[in-house]
């Protein structure tokens, strides 16, 4: 895989940033279930919040591969912080793609600079995988919509300034950008998640929240098919690379632990069955990264296969991360079950990565459809 000098520089800068500013706090973020404001500020000043937006809007203008490589490095350090990068960039991408000129002028400078955080609000208590079953209702009254309903599991919902919200208006899906300070909007923290525990998730309750029709993204009816799916495709790309970060972290932790821990008169690494784990981990990471890389290249080329190849990368990388992190905990024995080693956190975070932006089963279903198109013959 050949990277340009610029891509190498961006990857190395992200690696250094993650090692200096995020990794030392990762266990605390997980334990306290809070991302410190200083970490969010560092993500902002170092350009990771608007990383994928064009420089015209204050963003980093990263090409897909640079963005992916940076996500991998941040994901290796801390999946909670990586998920901030994921949701902000995926929702901002939808604003960029579907916003009109006035909406761009109003929202993109703040989003590109990371001065305003935007979260993605699609899921509801009774609606997850079947996104077309959303029940949040938008009633049109002249030039405003009145929203009623509940959104659940909204990553960084506790601190977001804006929400990209999906609702139903006369049965047609719409997407609107809602200010977090809107009257009638209550934001309740969701705690004690299994993984990405520092992602400050929230439940949002809309009680007669009014939103200007001018804050609608895209035409009525396109809310799910176009707006949500564009954001989710971007989110999958990010979660795929974040999962390769978990794989990288597991491999690194296991190589080090196996060299230092001695049992039966020799280092773990000198037991053949332990070496098998290291081999499997290396292959899983290399394969996941290759799929992510391929997806990045297709995205850069605006190739129509990019959507399904991104789904493949996300499905493979997240599934591999769960398997490898399980083995990594085993390889660490009892130590793997404590916060003194990152592998337990990797396992919990990988489990979430395999659920968000489409569960394994949902990706299996759509990838089976893709297989029937015989992409492997092209
Ligand atoms: C930590 C975390 C953060 C999240 N952040 C956000 C966020 O920021 N914004 C947001 O909108 N949502 C968010 N979500 C919600 C997430 O997108 C959903 O959890 C996910 O889409 C799955 O939906 P569900 O949990 O309702 O599971 P369900 O859809 O109820 O699925 C339950 C099980 O049934 C399976 N299943 C469902 N349908 C089918 C089918 N047709 N065929 C076969 N199997 C099926 C699923 O694969 C799964 O195994 C987050 C979730 C978590 C855990």
Short mmCIF file of N, CA and C in Angstrom, two decimals, residues 6-7 10 13 46-68 89 93 96 111-113 234 300:
data_model
loop_
_atom_site.label_atom_id
_atom_site.label_comp_id
_atom_site.label_asym_id
_atom_site.label_seq_id
_atom_site.Cartn_x
_atom_site.Cartn_y
_atom_site.Cartn_z
N UNK A 6 2.34 13.28 1.90
CA UNK A 6 1.36 14.04 2.69
C UNK A 6 0.54 13.11 3.58
N UNK A 7 0.16 11.94 3.02
CA UNK A 7 -0.63 10.99 3.82
C UNK A 7 0.20 10.42 4.97
N UNK A 10 0.39 13.07 7.63
CA UNK A 10 -0.86 13.20 8.39
C UNK A 10 -1.04 12.01 9.33
N UNK A 13 1.35 12.45 12.23
CA UNK A 13 0.92 13.54 13.12
C UNK A 13 -0.23 13.05 14.01
N UNK A 46 -6.41 20.59 16.75
CA UNK A 46 -5.57 19.83 15.83
C UNK A 46 -6.30 19.41 14.55
N UNK A 47 -7.55 19.86 14.41
CA UNK A 47 -8.23 19.72 13.12
C UNK A 47 -8.92 18.39 12.88
N UNK A 48 -9.17 17.58 13.96
CA UNK A 48 -9.80 16.27 13.71
C UNK A 48 -11.32 16.34 13.70
N UNK A 49 -11.89 17.44 14.20
CA UNK A 49 -13.35 17.48 14.21
C UNK A 49 -13.90 17.81 12.82
N UNK A 50 -13.27 18.75 12.13
CA UNK A 50 -13.73 19.04 10.76
C UNK A 50 -12.81 18.41 9.72
N UNK A 51 -12.17 17.30 10.10
CA UNK A 51 -11.11 16.73 9.27
C UNK A 51 -11.51 16.50 7.81
N UNK A 52 -12.77 16.03 7.62
CA UNK A 52 -13.15 15.64 6.26
C UNK A 52 -13.83 16.78 5.49
N UNK A 53 -14.04 17.92 6.15
CA UNK A 53 -14.70 19.03 5.45
C UNK A 53 -13.68 19.85 4.66
N UNK A 54 -14.12 20.51 3.59
CA UNK A 54 -13.18 21.28 2.77
C UNK A 54 -12.60 22.47 3.53
N UNK A 55 -11.36 22.88 3.20
CA UNK A 55 -10.74 24.04 3.86
C UNK A 55 -11.59 25.29 3.74
N UNK A 56 -12.38 25.40 2.66
CA UNK A 56 -13.24 26.58 2.49
C UNK A 56 -14.13 26.81 3.71
N UNK A 57 -14.47 25.70 4.38
CA UNK A 57 -15.34 25.80 5.56
C UNK A 57 -14.56 25.60 6.85
N UNK A 58 -13.26 25.80 6.78
CA UNK A 58 -12.45 25.68 8.00
C UNK A 58 -12.08 24.24 8.32
N UNK A 59 -12.41 23.30 7.42
CA UNK A 59 -12.10 21.90 7.67
C UNK A 59 -10.69 21.53 7.27
N UNK A 60 -10.32 20.27 7.53
CA UNK A 60 -8.96 19.81 7.24
C UNK A 60 -8.75 19.41 5.80
N UNK A 61 -9.85 19.25 5.04
CA UNK A 61 -9.73 18.88 3.64
C UNK A 61 -9.02 17.55 3.42
N UNK A 62 -9.13 16.65 4.40
CA UNK A 62 -8.41 15.38 4.26
C UNK A 62 -9.03 14.51 3.17
N UNK A 63 -8.17 13.90 2.36
CA UNK A 63 -8.67 12.91 1.41
C UNK A 63 -9.10 11.68 2.23
N UNK A 64 -9.93 10.79 1.63
CA UNK A 64 -10.45 9.66 2.43
C UNK A 64 -9.37 8.82 3.10
N UNK A 65 -8.25 8.60 2.42
CA UNK A 65 -7.22 7.74 3.02
C UNK A 65 -6.56 8.42 4.22
N UNK A 66 -6.26 9.71 4.09
CA UNK A 66 -5.67 10.43 5.24
C UNK A 66 -6.64 10.43 6.41
N UNK A 67 -7.93 10.66 6.11
CA UNK A 67 -8.94 10.67 7.16
C UNK A 67 -9.00 9.30 7.84
N UNK A 68 -8.97 8.24 7.01
CA UNK A 68 -9.02 6.88 7.56
C UNK A 68 -7.80 6.59 8.43
N UNK A 89 -18.14 14.19 12.03
CA UNK A 89 -17.81 14.23 10.59
C UNK A 89 -18.95 13.66 9.74
N UNK A 93 -20.88 15.93 7.13
CA UNK A 93 -20.83 15.52 5.71
C UNK A 93 -22.22 15.61 5.08
N UNK A 96 -22.92 19.19 4.37
CA UNK A 96 -22.16 19.60 3.18
C UNK A 96 -22.86 19.11 1.91
N UNK A 111 -18.91 24.02 12.10
CA UNK A 111 -18.65 22.58 12.09
C UNK A 111 -17.25 22.28 11.59
N UNK A 112 -16.82 23.03 10.56
CA UNK A 112 -15.48 22.80 9.99
C UNK A 112 -14.40 23.09 11.01
N UNK A 113 -14.58 24.16 11.76
CA UNK A 113 -13.58 24.53 12.77
C UNK A 113 -13.74 23.70 14.04
N UNK A 234 -20.61 7.39 5.56
CA UNK A 234 -19.41 8.06 6.10
C UNK A 234 -19.06 7.50 7.47
N UNK A 300 -12.32 7.97 -3.00
CA UNK A 300 -11.58 9.07 -3.63
C UNK A 300 -11.93 9.16 -5.13
#
